[in-house]
Phi, psi and omega in degrees: 000321180298318179297318179300316181289338174287322179288316181227104188309126174057032181285334182247121174264135182246121176251181183301314184241000185217166167240155179224151179272124181234071183298148181275335182251154177232107001287162180302141178283172186300316180298315179302318180295314180295319178298316179300312180301320181292322179297315183275340181222067181299339177293343177265016184307315182297317179292320179294320181299328179300330182260353191273154170292165188306317182300316179290323176303315181297318180295316179296318179300316178298318179299313181298317181294329182277344184243000000 
């Protein structure tokens, strides 16, 4: 979640039992959408990376290599 909020400021809201999507743009831009999908479905990282800008691709790649 911290990485997501670094890429897109305050995009993920954290509550006691839930997280919420708080996009900055209306409608949400492509990066915000991809970051949200990766936060809730990290198992789809490789598929998300195919559509992601370089910075997000690198972060997803590092995550995959560490896990």
